[in-house]
Short mmCIF file of C-alpha atoms and ligand atoms in Angstrom, two decimals:
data_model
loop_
_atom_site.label_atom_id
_atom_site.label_comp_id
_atom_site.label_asym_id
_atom_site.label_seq_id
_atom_site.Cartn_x
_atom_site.Cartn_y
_atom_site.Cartn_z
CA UNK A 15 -123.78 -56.29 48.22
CA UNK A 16 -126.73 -57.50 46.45
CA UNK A 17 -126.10 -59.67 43.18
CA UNK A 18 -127.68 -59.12 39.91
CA UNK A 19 -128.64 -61.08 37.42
CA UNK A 20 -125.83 -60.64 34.80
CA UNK A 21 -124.01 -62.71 37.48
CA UNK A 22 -125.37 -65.59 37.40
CA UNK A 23 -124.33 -68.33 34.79
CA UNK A 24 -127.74 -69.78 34.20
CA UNK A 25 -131.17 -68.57 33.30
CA UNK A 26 -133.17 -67.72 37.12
CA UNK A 27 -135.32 -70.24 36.29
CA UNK A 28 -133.27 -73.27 35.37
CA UNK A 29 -133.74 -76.52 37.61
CA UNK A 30 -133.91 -80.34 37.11
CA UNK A 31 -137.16 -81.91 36.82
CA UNK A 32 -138.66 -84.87 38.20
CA UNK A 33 -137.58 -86.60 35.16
CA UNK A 34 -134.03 -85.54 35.46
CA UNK A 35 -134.25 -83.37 32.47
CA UNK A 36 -132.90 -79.41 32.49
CA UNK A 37 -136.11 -77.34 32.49
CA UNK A 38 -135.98 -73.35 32.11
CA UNK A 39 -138.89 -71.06 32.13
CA UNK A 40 -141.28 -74.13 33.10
CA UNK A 41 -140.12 -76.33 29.76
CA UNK A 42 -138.43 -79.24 29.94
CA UNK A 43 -135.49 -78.49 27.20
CA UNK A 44 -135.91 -82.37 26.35
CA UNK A 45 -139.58 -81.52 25.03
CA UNK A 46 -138.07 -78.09 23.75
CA UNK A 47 -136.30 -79.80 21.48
CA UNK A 48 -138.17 -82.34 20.16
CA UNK A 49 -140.84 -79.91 19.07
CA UNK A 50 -139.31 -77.26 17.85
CA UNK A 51 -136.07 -79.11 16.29
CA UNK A 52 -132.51 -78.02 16.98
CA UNK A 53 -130.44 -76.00 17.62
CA UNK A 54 -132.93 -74.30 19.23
CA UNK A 55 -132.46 -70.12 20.71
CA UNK A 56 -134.08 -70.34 23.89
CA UNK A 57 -134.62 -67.36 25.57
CA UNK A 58 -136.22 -67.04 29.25
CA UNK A 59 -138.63 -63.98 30.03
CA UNK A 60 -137.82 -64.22 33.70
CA UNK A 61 -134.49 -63.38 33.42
CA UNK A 62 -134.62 -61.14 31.02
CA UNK A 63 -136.85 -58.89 33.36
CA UNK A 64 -135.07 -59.83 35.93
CA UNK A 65 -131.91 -58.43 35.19
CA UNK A 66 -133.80 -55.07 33.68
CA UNK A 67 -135.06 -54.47 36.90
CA UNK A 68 -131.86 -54.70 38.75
CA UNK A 69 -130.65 -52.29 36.20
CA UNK A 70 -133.63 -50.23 37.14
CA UNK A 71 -133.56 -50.26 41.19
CA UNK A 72 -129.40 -49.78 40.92
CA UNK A 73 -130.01 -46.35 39.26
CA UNK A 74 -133.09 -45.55 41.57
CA UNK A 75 -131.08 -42.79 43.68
CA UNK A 76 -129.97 -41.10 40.43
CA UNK A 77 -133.66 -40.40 38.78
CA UNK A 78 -132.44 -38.83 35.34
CA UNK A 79 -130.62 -42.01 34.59
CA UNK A 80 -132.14 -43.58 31.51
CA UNK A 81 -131.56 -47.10 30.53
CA UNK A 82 -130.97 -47.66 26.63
CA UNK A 83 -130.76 -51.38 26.20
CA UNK A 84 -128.19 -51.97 22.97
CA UNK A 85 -130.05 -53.79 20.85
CA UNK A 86 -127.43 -54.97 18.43
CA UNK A 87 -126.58 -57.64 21.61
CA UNK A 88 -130.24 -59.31 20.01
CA UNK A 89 -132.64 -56.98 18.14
CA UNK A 90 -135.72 -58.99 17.57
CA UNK A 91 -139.51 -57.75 17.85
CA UNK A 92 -140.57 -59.74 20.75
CA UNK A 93 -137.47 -58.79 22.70
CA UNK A 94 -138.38 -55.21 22.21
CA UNK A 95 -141.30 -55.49 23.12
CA UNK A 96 -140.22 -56.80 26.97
CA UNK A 97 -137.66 -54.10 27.31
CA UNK A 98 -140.46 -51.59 26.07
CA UNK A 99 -142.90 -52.97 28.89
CA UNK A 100 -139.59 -52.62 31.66
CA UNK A 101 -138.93 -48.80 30.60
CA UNK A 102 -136.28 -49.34 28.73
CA UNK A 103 -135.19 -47.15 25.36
CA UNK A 104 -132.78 -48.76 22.59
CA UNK A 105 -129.79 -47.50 21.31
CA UNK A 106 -129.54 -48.66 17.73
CA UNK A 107 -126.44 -48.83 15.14
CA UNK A 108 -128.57 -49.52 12.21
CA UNK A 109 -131.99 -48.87 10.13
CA UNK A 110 -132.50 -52.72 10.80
CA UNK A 111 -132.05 -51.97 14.12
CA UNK A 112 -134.11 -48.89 14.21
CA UNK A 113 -137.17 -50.43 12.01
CA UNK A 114 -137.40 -53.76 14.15
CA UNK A 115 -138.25 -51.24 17.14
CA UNK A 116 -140.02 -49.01 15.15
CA UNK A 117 -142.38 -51.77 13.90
CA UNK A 118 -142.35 -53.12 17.65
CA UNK A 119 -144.28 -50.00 18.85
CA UNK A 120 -141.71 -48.57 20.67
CA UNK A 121 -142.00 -44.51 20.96
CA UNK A 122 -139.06 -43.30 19.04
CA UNK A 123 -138.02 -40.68 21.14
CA UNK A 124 -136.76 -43.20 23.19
CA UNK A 125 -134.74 -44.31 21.19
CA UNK A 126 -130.48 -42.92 19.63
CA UNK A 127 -129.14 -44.41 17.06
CA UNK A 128 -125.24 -44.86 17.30
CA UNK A 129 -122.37 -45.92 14.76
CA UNK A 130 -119.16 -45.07 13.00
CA UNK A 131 -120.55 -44.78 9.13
CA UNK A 132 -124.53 -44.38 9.39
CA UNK A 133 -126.03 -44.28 5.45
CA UNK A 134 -127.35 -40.73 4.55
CA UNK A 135 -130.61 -43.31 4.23
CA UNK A 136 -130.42 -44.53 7.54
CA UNK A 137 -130.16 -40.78 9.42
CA UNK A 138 -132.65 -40.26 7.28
CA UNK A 139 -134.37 -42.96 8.22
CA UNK A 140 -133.81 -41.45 11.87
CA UNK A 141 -135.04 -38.34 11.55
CA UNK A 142 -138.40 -39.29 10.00
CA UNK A 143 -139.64 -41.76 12.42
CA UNK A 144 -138.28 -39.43 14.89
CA UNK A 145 -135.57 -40.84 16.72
CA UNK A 146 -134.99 -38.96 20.23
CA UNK A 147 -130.73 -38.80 20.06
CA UNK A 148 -128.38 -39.18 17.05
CA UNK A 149 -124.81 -39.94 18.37
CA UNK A 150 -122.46 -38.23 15.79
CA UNK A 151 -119.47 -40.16 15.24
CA UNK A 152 -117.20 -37.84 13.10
CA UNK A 153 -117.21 -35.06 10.88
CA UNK A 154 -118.27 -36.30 7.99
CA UNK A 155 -121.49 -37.45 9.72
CA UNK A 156 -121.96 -33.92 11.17
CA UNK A 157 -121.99 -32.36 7.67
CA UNK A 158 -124.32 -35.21 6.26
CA UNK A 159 -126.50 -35.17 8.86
CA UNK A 160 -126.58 -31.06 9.16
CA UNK A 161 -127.70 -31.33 5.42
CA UNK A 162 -130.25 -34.21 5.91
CA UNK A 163 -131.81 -32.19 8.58
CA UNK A 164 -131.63 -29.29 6.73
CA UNK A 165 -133.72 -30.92 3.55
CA UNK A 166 -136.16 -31.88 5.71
CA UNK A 167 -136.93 -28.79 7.52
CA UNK A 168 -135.87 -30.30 10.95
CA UNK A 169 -133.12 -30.08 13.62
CA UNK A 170 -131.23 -33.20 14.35
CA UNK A 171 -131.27 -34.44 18.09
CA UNK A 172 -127.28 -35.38 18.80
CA UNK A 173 -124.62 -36.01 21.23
CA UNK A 174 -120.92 -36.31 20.00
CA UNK A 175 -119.61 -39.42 20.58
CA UNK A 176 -115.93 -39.34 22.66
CA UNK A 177 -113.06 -41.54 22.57
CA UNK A 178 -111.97 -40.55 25.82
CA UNK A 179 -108.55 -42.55 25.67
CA UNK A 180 -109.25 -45.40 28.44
CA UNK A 181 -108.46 -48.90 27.84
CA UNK A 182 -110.43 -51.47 29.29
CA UNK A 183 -109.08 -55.64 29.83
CA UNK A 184 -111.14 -57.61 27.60
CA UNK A 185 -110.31 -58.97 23.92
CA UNK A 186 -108.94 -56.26 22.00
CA UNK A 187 -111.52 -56.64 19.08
CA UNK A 188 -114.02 -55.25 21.59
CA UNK A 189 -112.41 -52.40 23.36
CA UNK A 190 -113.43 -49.21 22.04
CA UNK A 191 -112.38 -46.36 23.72
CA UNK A 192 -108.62 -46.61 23.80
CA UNK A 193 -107.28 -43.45 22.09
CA UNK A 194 -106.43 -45.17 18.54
CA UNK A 195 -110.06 -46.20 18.07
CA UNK A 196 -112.09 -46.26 14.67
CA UNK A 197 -114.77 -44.73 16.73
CA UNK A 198 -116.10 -41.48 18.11
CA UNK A 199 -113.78 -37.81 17.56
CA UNK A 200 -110.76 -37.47 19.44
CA UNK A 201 -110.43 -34.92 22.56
CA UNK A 202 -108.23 -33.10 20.79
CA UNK A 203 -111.28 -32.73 17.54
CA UNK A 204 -113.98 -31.81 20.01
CA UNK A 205 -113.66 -28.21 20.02
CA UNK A 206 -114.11 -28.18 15.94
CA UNK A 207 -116.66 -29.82 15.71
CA UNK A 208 -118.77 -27.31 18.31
CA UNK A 209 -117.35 -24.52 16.31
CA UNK A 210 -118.86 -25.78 12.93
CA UNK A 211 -121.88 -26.77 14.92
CA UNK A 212 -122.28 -23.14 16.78
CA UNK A 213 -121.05 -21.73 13.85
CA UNK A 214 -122.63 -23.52 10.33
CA UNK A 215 -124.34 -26.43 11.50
CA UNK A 216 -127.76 -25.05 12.25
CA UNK A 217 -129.70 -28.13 11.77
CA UNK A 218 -127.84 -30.00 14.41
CA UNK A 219 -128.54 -29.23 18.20
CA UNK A 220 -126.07 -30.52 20.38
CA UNK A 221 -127.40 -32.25 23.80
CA UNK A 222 -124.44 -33.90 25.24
CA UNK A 223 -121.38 -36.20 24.72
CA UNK A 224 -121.57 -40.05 24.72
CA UNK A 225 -118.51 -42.64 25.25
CA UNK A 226 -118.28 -46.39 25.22
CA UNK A 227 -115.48 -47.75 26.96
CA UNK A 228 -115.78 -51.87 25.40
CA UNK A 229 -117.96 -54.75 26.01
CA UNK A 230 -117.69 -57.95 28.60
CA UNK A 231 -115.94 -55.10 31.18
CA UNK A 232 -115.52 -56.74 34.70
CA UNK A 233 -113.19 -53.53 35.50
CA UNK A 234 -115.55 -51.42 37.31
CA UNK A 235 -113.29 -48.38 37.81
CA UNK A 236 -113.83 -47.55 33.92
CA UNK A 237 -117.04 -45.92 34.43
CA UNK A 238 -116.13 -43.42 36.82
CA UNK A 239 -112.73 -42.75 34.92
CA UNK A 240 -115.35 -42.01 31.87
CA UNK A 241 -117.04 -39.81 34.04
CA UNK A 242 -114.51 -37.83 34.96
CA UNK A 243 -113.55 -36.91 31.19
CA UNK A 244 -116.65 -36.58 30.16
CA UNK A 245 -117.48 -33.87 32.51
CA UNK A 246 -114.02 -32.33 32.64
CA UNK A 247 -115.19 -31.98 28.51
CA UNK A 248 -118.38 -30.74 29.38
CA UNK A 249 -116.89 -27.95 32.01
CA UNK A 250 -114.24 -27.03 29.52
CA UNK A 251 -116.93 -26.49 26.72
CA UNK A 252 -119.33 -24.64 28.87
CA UNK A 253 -116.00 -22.06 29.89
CA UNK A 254 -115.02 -21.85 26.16
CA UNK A 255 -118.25 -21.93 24.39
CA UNK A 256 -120.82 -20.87 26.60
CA UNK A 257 -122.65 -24.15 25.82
CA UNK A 258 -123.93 -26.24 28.69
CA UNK A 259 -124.63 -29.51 27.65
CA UNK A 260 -126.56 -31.63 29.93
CA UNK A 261 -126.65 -35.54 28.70
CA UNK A 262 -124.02 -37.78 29.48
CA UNK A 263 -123.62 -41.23 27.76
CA UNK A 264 -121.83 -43.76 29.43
CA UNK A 265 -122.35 -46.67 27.13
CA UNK A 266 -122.50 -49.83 28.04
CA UNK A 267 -119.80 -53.06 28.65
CA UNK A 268 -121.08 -54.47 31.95
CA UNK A 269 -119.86 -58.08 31.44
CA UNK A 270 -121.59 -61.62 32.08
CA UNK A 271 -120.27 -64.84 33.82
CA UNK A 272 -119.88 -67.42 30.34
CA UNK A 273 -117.94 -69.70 32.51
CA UNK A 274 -117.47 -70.29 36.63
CA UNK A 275 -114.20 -69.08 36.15
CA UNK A 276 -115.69 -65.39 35.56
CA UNK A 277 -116.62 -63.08 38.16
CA UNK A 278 -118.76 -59.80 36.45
CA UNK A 279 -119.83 -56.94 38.84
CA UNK A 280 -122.95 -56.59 39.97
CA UNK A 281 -125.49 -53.82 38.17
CA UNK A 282 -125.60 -52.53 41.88
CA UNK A 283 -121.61 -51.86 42.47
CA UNK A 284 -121.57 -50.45 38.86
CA UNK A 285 -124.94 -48.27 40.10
CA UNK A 286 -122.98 -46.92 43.16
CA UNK A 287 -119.75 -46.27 41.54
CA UNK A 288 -121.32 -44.20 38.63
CA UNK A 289 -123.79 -42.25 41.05
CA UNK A 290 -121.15 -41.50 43.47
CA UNK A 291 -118.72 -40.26 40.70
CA UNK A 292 -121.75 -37.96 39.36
CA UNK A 293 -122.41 -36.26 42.38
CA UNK A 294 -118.22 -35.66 42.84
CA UNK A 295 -118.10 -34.55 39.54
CA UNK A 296 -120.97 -31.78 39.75
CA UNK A 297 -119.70 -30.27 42.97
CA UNK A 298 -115.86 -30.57 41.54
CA UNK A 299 -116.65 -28.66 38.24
CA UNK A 300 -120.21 -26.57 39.44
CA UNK A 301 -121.94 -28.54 36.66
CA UNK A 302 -125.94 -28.65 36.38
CA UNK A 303 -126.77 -32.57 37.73
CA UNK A 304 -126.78 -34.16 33.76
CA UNK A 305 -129.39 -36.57 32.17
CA UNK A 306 -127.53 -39.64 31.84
CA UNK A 307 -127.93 -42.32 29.44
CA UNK A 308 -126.55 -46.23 29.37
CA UNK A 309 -126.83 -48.83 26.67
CA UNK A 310 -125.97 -52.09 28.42
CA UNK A 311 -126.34 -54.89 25.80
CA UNK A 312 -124.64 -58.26 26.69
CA UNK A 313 -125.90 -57.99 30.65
CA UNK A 314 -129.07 -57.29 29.78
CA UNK A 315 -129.72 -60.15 27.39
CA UNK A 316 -126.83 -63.04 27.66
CA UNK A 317 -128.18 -65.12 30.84
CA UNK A 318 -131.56 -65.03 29.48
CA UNK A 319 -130.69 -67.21 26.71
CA UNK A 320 -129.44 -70.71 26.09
CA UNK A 321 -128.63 -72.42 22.86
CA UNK A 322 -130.14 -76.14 22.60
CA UNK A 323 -128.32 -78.48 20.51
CA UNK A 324 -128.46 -82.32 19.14
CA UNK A 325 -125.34 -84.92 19.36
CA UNK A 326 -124.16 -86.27 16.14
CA UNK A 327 -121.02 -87.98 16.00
CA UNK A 328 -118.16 -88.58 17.98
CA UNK A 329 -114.41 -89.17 17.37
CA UNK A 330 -111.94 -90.08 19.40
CA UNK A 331 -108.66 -89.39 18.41
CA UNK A 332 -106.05 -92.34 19.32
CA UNK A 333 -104.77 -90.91 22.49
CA UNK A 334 -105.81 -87.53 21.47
CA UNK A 335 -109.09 -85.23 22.03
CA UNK A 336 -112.59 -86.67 21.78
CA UNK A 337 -114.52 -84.51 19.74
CA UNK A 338 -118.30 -84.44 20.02
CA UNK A 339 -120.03 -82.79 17.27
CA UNK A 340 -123.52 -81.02 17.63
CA UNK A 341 -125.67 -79.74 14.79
CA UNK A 342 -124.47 -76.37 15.08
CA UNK A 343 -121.58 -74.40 15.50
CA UNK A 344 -119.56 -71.10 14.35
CA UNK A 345 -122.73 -69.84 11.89
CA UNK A 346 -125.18 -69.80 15.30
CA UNK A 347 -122.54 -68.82 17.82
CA UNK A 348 -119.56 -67.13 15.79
CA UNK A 349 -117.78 -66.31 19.30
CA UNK A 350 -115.85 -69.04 20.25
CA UNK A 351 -113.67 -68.39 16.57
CA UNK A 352 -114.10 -64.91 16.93
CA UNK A 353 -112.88 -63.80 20.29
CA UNK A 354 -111.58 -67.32 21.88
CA UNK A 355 -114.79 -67.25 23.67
CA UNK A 356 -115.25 -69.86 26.61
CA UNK A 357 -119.44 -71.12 27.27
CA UNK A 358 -120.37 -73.31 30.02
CA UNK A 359 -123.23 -76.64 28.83
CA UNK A 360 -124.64 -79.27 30.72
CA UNK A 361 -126.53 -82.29 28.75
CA UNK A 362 -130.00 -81.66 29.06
CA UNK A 363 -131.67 -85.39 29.02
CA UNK A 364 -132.26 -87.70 31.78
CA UNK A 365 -128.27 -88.71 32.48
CA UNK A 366 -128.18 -91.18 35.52
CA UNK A 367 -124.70 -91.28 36.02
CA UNK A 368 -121.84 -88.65 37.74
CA UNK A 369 -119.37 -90.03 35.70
CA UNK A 370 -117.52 -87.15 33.52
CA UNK A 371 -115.14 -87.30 30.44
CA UNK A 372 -113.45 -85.04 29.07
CA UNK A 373 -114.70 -83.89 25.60
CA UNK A 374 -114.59 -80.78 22.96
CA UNK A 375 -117.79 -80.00 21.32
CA UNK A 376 -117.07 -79.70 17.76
CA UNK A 377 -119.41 -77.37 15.15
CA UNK A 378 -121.06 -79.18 12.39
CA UNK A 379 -119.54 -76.29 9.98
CA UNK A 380 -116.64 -76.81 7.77
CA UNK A 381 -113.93 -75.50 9.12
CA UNK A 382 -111.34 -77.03 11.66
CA UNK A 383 -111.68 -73.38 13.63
CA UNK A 384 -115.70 -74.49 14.28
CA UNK A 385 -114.76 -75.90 17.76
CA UNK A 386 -117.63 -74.76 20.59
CA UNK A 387 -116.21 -75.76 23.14
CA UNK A 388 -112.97 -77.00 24.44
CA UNK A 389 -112.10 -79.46 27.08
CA UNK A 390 -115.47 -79.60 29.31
CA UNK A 391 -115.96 -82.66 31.46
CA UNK A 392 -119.76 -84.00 30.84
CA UNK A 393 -121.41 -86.95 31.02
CA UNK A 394 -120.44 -89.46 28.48
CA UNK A 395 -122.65 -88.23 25.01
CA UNK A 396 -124.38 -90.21 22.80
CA UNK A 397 -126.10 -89.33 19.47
CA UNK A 398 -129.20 -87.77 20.03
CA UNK A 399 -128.45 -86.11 23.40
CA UNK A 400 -129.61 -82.84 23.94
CA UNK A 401 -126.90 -80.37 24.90
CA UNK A 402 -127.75 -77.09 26.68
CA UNK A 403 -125.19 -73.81 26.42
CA UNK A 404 -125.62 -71.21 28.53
CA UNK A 405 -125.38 -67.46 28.16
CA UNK A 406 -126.21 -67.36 24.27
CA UNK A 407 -128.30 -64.58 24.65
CA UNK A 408 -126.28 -61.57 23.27
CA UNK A 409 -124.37 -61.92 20.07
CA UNK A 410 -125.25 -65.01 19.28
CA UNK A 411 -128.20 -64.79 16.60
CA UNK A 412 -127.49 -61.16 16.24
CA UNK A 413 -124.15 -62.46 14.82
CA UNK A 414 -125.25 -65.89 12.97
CA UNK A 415 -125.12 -66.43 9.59
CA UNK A 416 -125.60 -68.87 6.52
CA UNK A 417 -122.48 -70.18 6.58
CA UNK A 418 -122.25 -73.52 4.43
CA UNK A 419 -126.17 -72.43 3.91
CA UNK A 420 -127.09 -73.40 6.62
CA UNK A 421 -130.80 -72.26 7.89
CA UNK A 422 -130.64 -70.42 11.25
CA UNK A 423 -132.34 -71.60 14.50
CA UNK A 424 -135.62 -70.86 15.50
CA UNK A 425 -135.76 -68.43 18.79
CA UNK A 426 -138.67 -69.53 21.70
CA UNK A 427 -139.36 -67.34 24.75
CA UNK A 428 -140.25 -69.46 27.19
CA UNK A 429 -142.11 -67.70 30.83
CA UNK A 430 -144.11 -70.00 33.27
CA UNK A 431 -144.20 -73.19 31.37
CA UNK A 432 -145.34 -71.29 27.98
CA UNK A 433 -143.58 -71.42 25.17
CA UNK A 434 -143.71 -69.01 21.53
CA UNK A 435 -141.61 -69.31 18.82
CA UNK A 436 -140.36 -65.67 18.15
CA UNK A 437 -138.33 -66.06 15.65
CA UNK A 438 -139.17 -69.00 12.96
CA UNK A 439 -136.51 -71.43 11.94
CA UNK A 440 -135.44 -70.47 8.46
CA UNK A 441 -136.48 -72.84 5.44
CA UNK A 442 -134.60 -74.44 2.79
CA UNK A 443 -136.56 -72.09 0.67
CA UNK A 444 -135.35 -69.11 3.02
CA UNK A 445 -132.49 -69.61 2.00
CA UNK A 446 -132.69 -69.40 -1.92
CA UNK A 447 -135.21 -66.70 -1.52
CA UNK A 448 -133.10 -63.55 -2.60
CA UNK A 449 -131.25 -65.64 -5.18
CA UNK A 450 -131.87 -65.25 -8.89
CA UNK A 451 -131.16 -66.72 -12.40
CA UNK A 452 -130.29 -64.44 -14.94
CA UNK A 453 -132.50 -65.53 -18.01
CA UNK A 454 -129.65 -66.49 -19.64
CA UNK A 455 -129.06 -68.92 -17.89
CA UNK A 456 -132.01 -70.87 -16.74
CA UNK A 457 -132.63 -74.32 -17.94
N1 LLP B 30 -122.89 -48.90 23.17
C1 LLP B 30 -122.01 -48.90 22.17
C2 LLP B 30 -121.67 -47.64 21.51
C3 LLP B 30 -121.43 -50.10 21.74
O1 LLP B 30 -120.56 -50.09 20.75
C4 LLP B 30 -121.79 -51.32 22.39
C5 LLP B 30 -121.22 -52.59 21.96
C6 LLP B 30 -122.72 -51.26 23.43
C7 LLP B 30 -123.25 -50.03 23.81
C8 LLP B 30 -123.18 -52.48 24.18
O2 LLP B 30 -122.13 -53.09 24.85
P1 LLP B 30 -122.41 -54.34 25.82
O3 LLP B 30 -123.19 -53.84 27.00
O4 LLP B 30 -123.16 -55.35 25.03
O5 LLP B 30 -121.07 -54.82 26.20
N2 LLP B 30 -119.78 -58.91 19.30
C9 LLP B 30 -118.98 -58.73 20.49
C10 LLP B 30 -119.42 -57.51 21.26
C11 LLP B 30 -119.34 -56.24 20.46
C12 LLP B 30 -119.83 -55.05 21.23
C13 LLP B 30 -119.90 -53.87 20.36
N3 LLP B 30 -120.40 -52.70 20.99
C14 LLP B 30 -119.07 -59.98 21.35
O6 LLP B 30 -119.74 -60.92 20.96
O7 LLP B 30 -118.43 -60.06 22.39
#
């Protein structure tokens, strides 16, 4: 079957130049760094359409699919801007989230906000700039959001979000749709909440149910297993209620290849699985054909973006690990101490020699925990070698912080040997910016 680009472990457009350096998008990551300063976000446009039009032509044969890319994998304004130009909506889980595509120009009915405790200022945030789907999470959210609508004069857009009780393989801090799950109602809660919606909600119009199974998913039989709940719910509800909803949410999950060692699906098997499993399920329950809606996040993003960083020093520990340190770490790319999370690098600079050690790549940060990367053979290092890591594109600046104040990295898009900064490196200033000195104290 045809591979996608969530397979892949490098950006499309990686190669080695006639200098021997790494080059991606057309820029040598040598020159990269040196004018734009490390650790450096690079992101490349050619992947990043690349893989949303495999998305795209996987789904062709099912025409009411519509492709929500989750923006909390990297929410930026340039970013939405590409997935705008592809076709894609966003699902959002904040007003952050929402006002970064908002400002971006993106038409806001193509856009749902999700999450498990949204601020009676963010729905309301929502519902003015006109936000196409709401994803209720719960019942206190129904009766806030019922009452926001209300104030304003308006109905609220929603779907209920599902935990439909499947567990997925992947870390445990990322599965989401197990049964004992902060998120979504319970099967057994899903006929209340109609009730109070046909019954005293009557701000809130109810669309369809949504469900998100858990993120870096290589499993692919989870999506038709989703399926099947979901429209077994949506059969049972249009028996007992008399309410047909027509949107399905699948969520998202599809997972990337960090390391050689991983082997994702392909957008295409996912595609055939899901499509197949529709049709079934609208013959097997005489359901009307439903809208659906996915929010891949990771897939869409993660190959498209590489993390450029600068050797420091090195230690070698008498008989013991040499550790290589690099002038970031857990504040840029919190998922190695987070999850365990494995990345793949390759040193970037001219290196004329096939010789490998052995070496872990140690984070500048202060903590013993701030270890990038353990055990990879590479060419021997030496300070000021540029080191390349692949597949930084999703949860990587989304999920940096200040940590140690530390300024974050600068973010270039780089496309046919352009490159524009697109997000600026944060100053020293940055950084003391929100601070203040009560009077009573200042010198
Ligand atoms: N939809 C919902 C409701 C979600 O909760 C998520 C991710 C997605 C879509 C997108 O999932 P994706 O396609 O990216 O797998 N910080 C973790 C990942 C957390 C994912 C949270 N939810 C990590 O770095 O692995």
């Amino acid at each position: 079957m045809t591979s996608s680009t969530n397979q892949f472990l490098k950006p499309v457009s990686t190669l080695i130049n006639e200098k021997g350096n790494l080059e991606i998008g057309g820029c040598d990551l040598v020159d990269l760094a040196e004018k734009y300063g490390t650790p450096l976000y690079v992101i490349d446009e050619k992947t990043l359409r690349s893989i949303c039009r495999d998305y795209k032509k996987a789904f062709e044969k099912y025409p009411n699919t519509h492709m929500m890319y989750a923006s909390k994998a990297l929410c930026t304004s340039a970013v939405s801007r590409i997935l705008d130009e592809e076709g894609f909506g966003f699902d959002t889980v904040s007003g952050g989230e929402i006002y970064t595509v908002y400002k971006s120009g993106v038409d806001m009915s193509h856009v749902l906000f999700n999450g498990s405790n949204k601020s009676y200022d963010e729905l309301s945030l929502a519902m003015d700039l006109g936000v196409g789907r709401i994803s209720a999470d719960n019942f206190f959210e129904l009766a806030l959001l019922n009452e926001i609508a209300q104030s304003k004069g308006k109905v609220a857009d929603i779907l209920l979000r599902i935990t439909p009780g499947i567990e997925c393989h992947t870390h445990e801090y990322i599965q989401t749709g197990h049964l004992d799950s902060k998120f979504g109602f319970d099967l057994t809660q899903i006929d209340e909440a109609i009730e109070l919606i046909q019954n005293e909600y009557k701000n809130l119009k109810l669309h369809g149910l949504h469900a998100h199974i858990g993120s870096q998913i290589f499993e692919t039989s989870i999506y038709p297993d989703e399926i099947e709940i979901i429209a077994g719910e949506i059969s049972r509800i249009e028996k007992k209620f008399g309410l047909k909803l027509n949107e399905i949410n699948i969520g998202g999950g599809l997972g990337v290849k960090y390391t050689q060692k991983d082997a994702p699906p392909s957008t295409y098997e996912i595609a055939e699985l899901i499509i197949n499993k529709l049709n079934e399920v609208v013959e097997k329950y005489n359901i009307e054909a439903p809208t659906v809606f996915l929010e891949p996040g990771r897939s869409i993003i993660s190959t498209s973006g590489v993390t450029l960083y600068t050797v420091g020093s090195s230690k070698q520990v008498p008989h013991g690990t040499k550790y290589v340190a690099i002038d970031g770490g857990m504040a840029d790319n919190p998922r190695p101490s987070m999850y365990q999370a494995e990345y793949a690098a390759e040193v970037a600079n001219k290196k004329d020699t096939n010789e490998t050690q052995k070496v872990t790549i140690a984070g500048r940060f202060c903590e013993s925990g701030d270890i990038l990367i353990k055990d990879i053979e590479l060419p021997e290092l030496n300070e000021g070698d540029i080191l390349c890591v692949y597949n930084t594109g999703a949860y990587n600046y989304s999920m940096a912080s200040n940590y140690n104040r530390v300024q974050k990295p600068a973010m270039v898009l780089v496309n046919d040997s352009n490159s524009d900064i697109i997000i600026k490196r944060e100053t020293l200033d940055d950084l003391i910016a929100h601070d203040i000195i009560p009077d009573r104290l200042k010198k």
